[in-house]
Amino acid sequence: MGLLLPTLLLAYRTSHHATTRSTPFELMFGRDPCLLEDVLFSIPGAVEDPSQYAEVLKNRMQQAHARVLQYMEIQQQRQKEYYDEGVRCD
């Protein structure tokens, strides 16, 4: 199990979640992860000016936060409707 744990964590952290519609990695770091396949196949990432990186990252994180809040409200409403269908007031 000890050898599988890092692989399982990578899978979890890079999978899109139904409620947030984002990956935990993206929400934590404000970007997609650089995986081995990206390095092997030389998939170029966005090259940003280091002096502007902090501002770009801040904007990305604010947009992600706002987007996740919106998606969470939608999911909460869906879950409430689902729950209310099963509750009977006699």
Short mmCIF file of N, CA, C and O in Angstrom, two decimals:
data_model
loop_
_atom_site.label_atom_id
_atom_site.label_comp_id
_atom_site.label_asym_id
_atom_site.label_seq_id
_atom_site.Cartn_x
_atom_site.Cartn_y
_atom_site.Cartn_z
N MET A 1 0.83 -1.20 0.00
CA MET A 1 0.00 0.00 0.00
C MET A 1 0.87 1.26 0.00
O MET A 1 0.50 2.25 -0.59
N GLY A 2 2.01 1.19 0.66
CA GLY A 2 2.90 2.35 0.75
C GLY A 2 3.40 2.82 -0.60
O GLY A 2 3.61 4.00 -0.82
N LEU A 3 3.60 1.88 -1.52
CA LEU A 3 4.07 2.24 -2.86
C LEU A 3 2.94 2.80 -3.71
O LEU A 3 3.18 3.57 -4.65
N LEU A 4 1.71 2.39 -3.43
CA LEU A 4 0.57 2.87 -4.20
C LEU A 4 0.08 4.24 -3.77
O LEU A 4 -0.53 4.95 -4.57
N LEU A 5 0.33 4.60 -2.55
CA LEU A 5 -0.22 5.85 -2.01
C LEU A 5 0.14 7.08 -2.84
O LEU A 5 -0.75 7.87 -3.17
N PRO A 6 1.39 7.31 -3.22
CA PRO A 6 1.69 8.49 -4.04
C PRO A 6 0.92 8.50 -5.36
O PRO A 6 0.46 9.54 -5.81
N THR A 7 0.77 7.33 -5.98
CA THR A 7 0.04 7.24 -7.24
C THR A 7 -1.43 7.54 -7.03
O THR A 7 -2.05 8.26 -7.82
N LEU A 8 -2.00 7.01 -5.96
CA LEU A 8 -3.41 7.27 -5.65
C LEU A 8 -3.64 8.75 -5.34
O LEU A 8 -4.65 9.34 -5.77
N LEU A 9 -2.72 9.35 -4.61
CA LEU A 9 -2.85 10.78 -4.29
C LEU A 9 -2.76 11.63 -5.55
O LEU A 9 -3.50 12.61 -5.70
N LEU A 10 -1.86 11.28 -6.47
CA LEU A 10 -1.76 12.01 -7.73
C LEU A 10 -3.06 11.91 -8.51
O LEU A 10 -3.56 12.91 -9.04
N ALA A 11 -3.62 10.70 -8.56
CA ALA A 11 -4.89 10.51 -9.28
C ALA A 11 -5.99 11.36 -8.66
O ALA A 11 -6.77 11.99 -9.37
N TYR A 12 -6.07 11.38 -7.34
CA TYR A 12 -7.10 12.16 -6.66
C TYR A 12 -6.90 13.66 -6.89
O TYR A 12 -7.84 14.39 -7.21
N ARG A 13 -5.67 14.11 -6.73
CA ARG A 13 -5.38 15.55 -6.82
C ARG A 13 -5.49 16.10 -8.24
O ARG A 13 -5.61 17.31 -8.43
N THR A 14 -5.45 15.24 -9.24
CA THR A 14 -5.52 15.71 -10.62
C THR A 14 -6.83 15.32 -11.30
O THR A 14 -6.96 15.48 -12.51
N SER A 15 -7.80 14.83 -10.52
CA SER A 15 -9.12 14.48 -11.06
C SER A 15 -10.10 15.61 -10.82
O SER A 15 -10.10 16.22 -9.75
N HIS A 16 -10.93 15.88 -11.82
CA HIS A 16 -11.95 16.91 -11.67
C HIS A 16 -13.04 16.40 -10.72
O HIS A 16 -13.50 15.27 -10.86
N HIS A 17 -13.43 17.22 -9.78
CA HIS A 17 -14.46 16.87 -8.83
C HIS A 17 -15.80 17.40 -9.30
O HIS A 17 -15.88 18.48 -9.90
N ALA A 18 -16.85 16.64 -9.03
CA ALA A 18 -18.19 16.98 -9.53
C ALA A 18 -18.67 18.32 -8.99
O ALA A 18 -19.27 19.10 -9.72
N THR A 19 -18.44 18.59 -7.74
CA THR A 19 -18.96 19.82 -7.14
C THR A 19 -18.19 21.05 -7.60
O THR A 19 -18.78 22.05 -7.99
N THR A 20 -16.86 20.98 -7.56
CA THR A 20 -16.05 22.16 -7.90
C THR A 20 -15.77 22.29 -9.39
O THR A 20 -15.41 23.36 -9.86
N ARG A 21 -15.90 21.18 -10.11
CA ARG A 21 -15.56 21.11 -11.54
C ARG A 21 -14.11 21.52 -11.79
O ARG A 21 -13.75 22.02 -12.85
N SER A 22 -13.28 21.33 -10.79
CA SER A 22 -11.85 21.64 -10.87
C SER A 22 -11.09 20.53 -10.15
O SER A 22 -11.67 19.73 -9.43
N THR A 23 -9.78 20.52 -10.36
CA THR A 23 -8.94 19.57 -9.63
C THR A 23 -8.45 20.23 -8.35
O THR A 23 -8.27 21.46 -8.30
N PRO A 24 -8.21 19.43 -7.30
CA PRO A 24 -7.63 20.01 -6.09
C PRO A 24 -6.29 20.69 -6.36
O PRO A 24 -5.97 21.72 -5.77
N PHE A 25 -5.50 20.12 -7.27
CA PHE A 25 -4.20 20.71 -7.61
C PHE A 25 -4.40 22.11 -8.18
O PHE A 25 -3.71 23.05 -7.78
N GLU A 26 -5.33 22.25 -9.10
CA GLU A 26 -5.59 23.55 -9.73
C GLU A 26 -6.04 24.58 -8.69
O GLU A 26 -5.61 25.73 -8.72
N LEU A 27 -6.89 24.16 -7.77
CA LEU A 27 -7.38 25.09 -6.76
C LEU A 27 -6.30 25.46 -5.76
O LEU A 27 -6.32 26.56 -5.20
N MET A 28 -5.36 24.56 -5.53
CA MET A 28 -4.29 24.83 -4.57
C MET A 28 -3.17 25.68 -5.16
O MET A 28 -2.66 26.58 -4.52
N PHE A 29 -2.81 25.40 -6.42
CA PHE A 29 -1.64 26.04 -7.01
C PHE A 29 -1.96 27.01 -8.14
O PHE A 29 -1.07 27.68 -8.66
N GLY A 30 -3.22 27.07 -8.57
CA GLY A 30 -3.61 28.02 -9.60
C GLY A 30 -3.15 27.67 -11.01
O GLY A 30 -3.10 28.53 -11.88
N ARG A 31 -2.81 26.41 -11.22
CA ARG A 31 -2.35 25.97 -12.54
C ARG A 31 -2.54 24.46 -12.63
O ARG A 31 -2.79 23.79 -11.64
N ASP A 32 -2.41 23.94 -13.85
CA ASP A 32 -2.43 22.49 -14.03
C ASP A 32 -1.06 21.93 -13.66
O ASP A 32 -0.04 22.62 -13.82
N PRO A 33 -1.02 20.69 -13.20
CA PRO A 33 0.28 20.10 -12.84
C PRO A 33 1.12 19.81 -14.08
O PRO A 33 0.61 19.59 -15.17
N CYS A 34 2.42 19.82 -13.91
CA CYS A 34 3.34 19.43 -14.97
C CYS A 34 3.65 17.95 -14.73
O CYS A 34 4.40 17.60 -13.83
N LEU A 35 3.03 17.10 -15.53
CA LEU A 35 3.18 15.66 -15.37
C LEU A 35 4.32 15.13 -16.23
O LEU A 35 4.83 15.82 -17.12
N LEU A 36 4.70 13.90 -15.98
CA LEU A 36 5.80 13.28 -16.72
C LEU A 36 5.53 13.27 -18.22
O LEU A 36 6.44 13.52 -19.01
N GLU A 37 4.30 13.02 -18.61
CA GLU A 37 3.98 13.00 -20.04
C GLU A 37 4.20 14.37 -20.68
O GLU A 37 4.57 14.45 -21.85
N ASP A 38 3.99 15.43 -19.93
CA ASP A 38 4.25 16.77 -20.45
C ASP A 38 5.74 16.96 -20.74
O ASP A 38 6.12 17.57 -21.75
N VAL A 39 6.57 16.43 -19.87
CA VAL A 39 8.02 16.55 -20.05
C VAL A 39 8.50 15.64 -21.18
O VAL A 39 9.27 16.06 -22.04
N LEU A 40 8.00 14.41 -21.20
CA LEU A 40 8.44 13.45 -22.22
C LEU A 40 8.06 13.88 -23.62
O LEU A 40 8.83 13.72 -24.57
N PHE A 41 6.86 14.41 -23.79
CA PHE A 41 6.39 14.78 -25.11
C PHE A 41 6.56 16.27 -25.39
O PHE A 41 6.05 16.79 -26.36
N SER A 42 7.26 16.95 -24.53
CA SER A 42 7.58 18.37 -24.69
C SER A 42 6.36 19.22 -25.01
O SER A 42 6.37 20.03 -25.94
N ILE A 43 5.30 19.01 -24.25
CA ILE A 43 4.12 19.85 -24.40
C ILE A 43 4.44 21.18 -23.75
O ILE A 43 4.65 21.25 -22.54
N PRO A 44 4.52 22.24 -24.53
CA PRO A 44 4.94 23.51 -23.95
C PRO A 44 3.85 24.10 -23.07
O PRO A 44 2.67 24.07 -23.38
N GLY A 45 4.30 24.63 -21.93
CA GLY A 45 3.38 25.33 -21.04
C GLY A 45 3.43 26.80 -21.35
O GLY A 45 4.21 27.27 -22.18
N ALA A 46 2.58 27.55 -20.70
CA ALA A 46 2.55 29.00 -20.89
C ALA A 46 3.78 29.59 -20.21
O ALA A 46 4.00 29.41 -19.02
N VAL A 47 4.58 30.27 -20.99
CA VAL A 47 5.76 30.94 -20.43
C VAL A 47 5.34 32.34 -20.05
O VAL A 47 4.87 33.11 -20.89
N GLU A 48 5.48 32.63 -18.77
CA GLU A 48 5.05 33.93 -18.28
C GLU A 48 6.24 34.73 -17.79
O GLU A 48 7.22 34.18 -17.31
N ASP A 49 6.13 36.01 -17.89
CA ASP A 49 7.16 36.92 -17.39
C ASP A 49 7.18 36.80 -15.86
O ASP A 49 6.14 36.99 -15.23
N PRO A 50 8.33 36.48 -15.28
CA PRO A 50 8.39 36.31 -13.82
C PRO A 50 7.89 37.52 -13.04
O PRO A 50 7.31 37.38 -11.97
N SER A 51 8.08 38.70 -13.58
CA SER A 51 7.66 39.90 -12.85
C SER A 51 6.14 40.02 -12.80
O SER A 51 5.59 40.69 -11.93
N GLN A 52 5.43 39.35 -13.73
CA GLN A 52 3.98 39.41 -13.75
C GLN A 52 3.33 38.15 -13.19
O GLN A 52 2.11 38.07 -13.08
N TYR A 53 4.14 37.17 -12.82
CA TYR A 53 3.61 35.88 -12.38
C TYR A 53 2.68 36.02 -11.18
O TYR A 53 1.60 35.41 -11.16
N ALA A 54 3.08 36.80 -10.19
CA ALA A 54 2.27 36.94 -8.98
C ALA A 54 0.90 37.53 -9.29
O ALA A 54 -0.11 37.06 -8.77
N GLU A 55 0.85 38.51 -10.16
CA GLU A 55 -0.42 39.14 -10.52
C GLU A 55 -1.31 38.17 -11.30
O GLU A 55 -2.52 38.07 -11.06
N VAL A 56 -0.71 37.44 -12.23
CA VAL A 56 -1.46 36.46 -13.02
C VAL A 56 -2.00 35.36 -12.11
O VAL A 56 -3.17 34.96 -12.21
N LEU A 57 -1.16 34.88 -11.20
CA LEU A 57 -1.57 33.83 -10.27
C LEU A 57 -2.71 34.32 -9.37
O LEU A 57 -3.68 33.61 -9.15
N LYS A 58 -2.59 35.52 -8.88
CA LYS A 58 -3.64 36.10 -8.03
C LYS A 58 -4.97 36.15 -8.77
O LYS A 58 -6.01 35.77 -8.23
N ASN A 59 -4.95 36.61 -10.01
CA ASN A 59 -6.18 36.68 -10.81
C ASN A 59 -6.76 35.30 -11.06
O ASN A 59 -7.98 35.11 -10.96
N ARG A 60 -5.90 34.33 -11.38
CA ARG A 60 -6.38 32.96 -11.61
C ARG A 60 -7.03 32.38 -10.36
O ARG A 60 -8.08 31.73 -10.43
N MET A 61 -6.41 32.62 -9.21
CA MET A 61 -6.94 32.08 -7.96
C MET A 61 -8.27 32.75 -7.60
O MET A 61 -9.20 32.09 -7.13
N GLN A 62 -8.40 34.04 -7.83
CA GLN A 62 -9.66 34.74 -7.56
C GLN A 62 -10.77 34.23 -8.47
O GLN A 62 -11.90 34.02 -8.03
N GLN A 63 -10.45 34.02 -9.73
CA GLN A 63 -11.44 33.50 -10.68
C GLN A 63 -11.86 32.08 -10.30
O GLN A 63 -13.05 31.73 -10.35
N ALA A 64 -10.90 31.26 -9.91
CA ALA A 64 -11.21 29.89 -9.50
C ALA A 64 -12.08 29.88 -8.26
O ALA A 64 -13.04 29.11 -8.17
N HIS A 65 -11.79 30.74 -7.31
CA HIS A 65 -12.57 30.83 -6.08
C HIS A 65 -14.01 31.22 -6.39
O HIS A 65 -14.96 30.60 -5.89
N ALA A 66 -14.20 32.22 -7.22
CA ALA A 66 -15.55 32.66 -7.59
C ALA A 66 -16.30 31.56 -8.34
O ALA A 66 -17.48 31.32 -8.08
N ARG A 67 -15.60 30.88 -9.23
CA ARG A 67 -16.22 29.80 -10.01
C ARG A 67 -16.64 28.65 -9.10
O ARG A 67 -17.75 28.13 -9.22
N VAL A 68 -15.78 28.28 -8.16
CA VAL A 68 -16.10 27.18 -7.25
C VAL A 68 -17.27 27.54 -6.35
O VAL A 68 -18.15 26.71 -6.11
N LEU A 69 -17.33 28.76 -5.87
CA LEU A 69 -18.47 29.17 -5.05
C LEU A 69 -19.78 29.04 -5.82
O LEU A 69 -20.78 28.57 -5.29
N GLN A 70 -19.75 29.44 -7.08
CA GLN A 70 -20.94 29.34 -7.92
C GLN A 70 -21.34 27.88 -8.10
O GLN A 70 -22.52 27.53 -7.96
N TYR A 71 -20.39 27.02 -8.43
CA TYR A 71 -20.69 25.60 -8.63
C TYR A 71 -21.18 24.95 -7.34
O TYR A 71 -22.05 24.08 -7.37
N MET A 72 -20.61 25.34 -6.21
CA MET A 72 -21.03 24.76 -4.94
C MET A 72 -22.47 25.13 -4.62
O MET A 72 -23.24 24.30 -4.11
N GLU A 73 -22.86 26.36 -4.90
CA GLU A 73 -24.25 26.77 -4.68
C GLU A 73 -25.20 25.94 -5.54
O GLU A 73 -26.26 25.52 -5.06
N ILE A 74 -24.83 25.70 -6.78
CA ILE A 74 -25.65 24.89 -7.68
C ILE A 74 -25.79 23.47 -7.12
O ILE A 74 -26.90 22.92 -7.06
N GLN A 75 -24.68 22.88 -6.70
CA GLN A 75 -24.72 21.52 -6.16
C GLN A 75 -25.50 21.45 -4.86
O GLN A 75 -26.24 20.49 -4.63
N GLN A 76 -25.38 22.46 -4.02
CA GLN A 76 -26.14 22.47 -2.76
C GLN A 76 -27.63 22.51 -3.05
O GLN A 76 -28.42 21.82 -2.39
N GLN A 77 -28.03 23.28 -4.02
CA GLN A 77 -29.44 23.36 -4.39
C GLN A 77 -29.92 22.01 -4.93
O GLN A 77 -31.02 21.55 -4.57
N ARG A 78 -29.13 21.37 -5.77
CA ARG A 78 -29.49 20.05 -6.30
C ARG A 78 -29.63 19.03 -5.18
O ARG A 78 -30.55 18.21 -5.18
N GLN A 79 -28.69 19.04 -4.25
CA GLN A 79 -28.73 18.09 -3.15
C GLN A 79 -29.94 18.35 -2.25
O GLN A 79 -30.56 17.42 -1.75
N LYS A 80 -30.28 19.62 -2.05
CA LYS A 80 -31.46 19.97 -1.25
C LYS A 80 -32.72 19.44 -1.92
O LYS A 80 -33.59 18.85 -1.28
N GLU A 81 -32.83 19.65 -3.23
CA GLU A 81 -34.00 19.17 -3.97
C GLU A 81 -34.10 17.65 -3.90
O GLU A 81 -35.18 17.09 -3.71
N TYR A 82 -32.96 16.97 -4.02
CA TYR A 82 -32.94 15.51 -3.95
C TYR A 82 -33.38 15.05 -2.56
O TYR A 82 -34.18 14.12 -2.42
N TYR A 83 -32.88 15.71 -1.52
CA TYR A 83 -33.25 15.35 -0.15
C TYR A 83 -34.72 15.62 0.09
O TYR A 83 -35.42 14.79 0.68
N ASP A 84 -35.21 16.76 -0.36
CA ASP A 84 -36.60 17.14 -0.13
C ASP A 84 -37.58 16.17 -0.80
O ASP A 84 -38.71 16.02 -0.34
N GLU A 85 -37.15 15.55 -1.90
CA GLU A 85 -38.02 14.57 -2.56
C GLU A 85 -38.31 13.38 -1.66
O GLU A 85 -39.38 12.79 -1.70
N GLY A 86 -37.36 13.03 -0.82
CA GLY A 86 -37.50 11.87 0.04
C GLY A 86 -38.17 12.17 1.36
O GLY A 86 -38.55 11.25 2.10
N VAL A 87 -38.33 13.43 1.71
CA VAL A 87 -38.93 13.81 2.99
C VAL A 87 -40.42 14.04 2.76
O VAL A 87 -40.82 14.78 1.87
N ARG A 88 -41.23 13.41 3.60
CA ARG A 88 -42.68 13.57 3.49
C ARG A 88 -43.22 14.27 4.71
O ARG A 88 -42.87 13.93 5.83
N CYS A 89 -44.03 15.21 4.48
CA CYS A 89 -44.72 15.90 5.58
C CYS A 89 -46.13 15.34 5.67
O CYS A 89 -46.96 15.62 4.81
N ASP A 90 -46.40 14.52 6.67
CA ASP A 90 -47.74 13.91 6.82
C ASP A 90 -48.57 14.69 7.81
O ASP A 90 -48.21 15.23 8.75
#
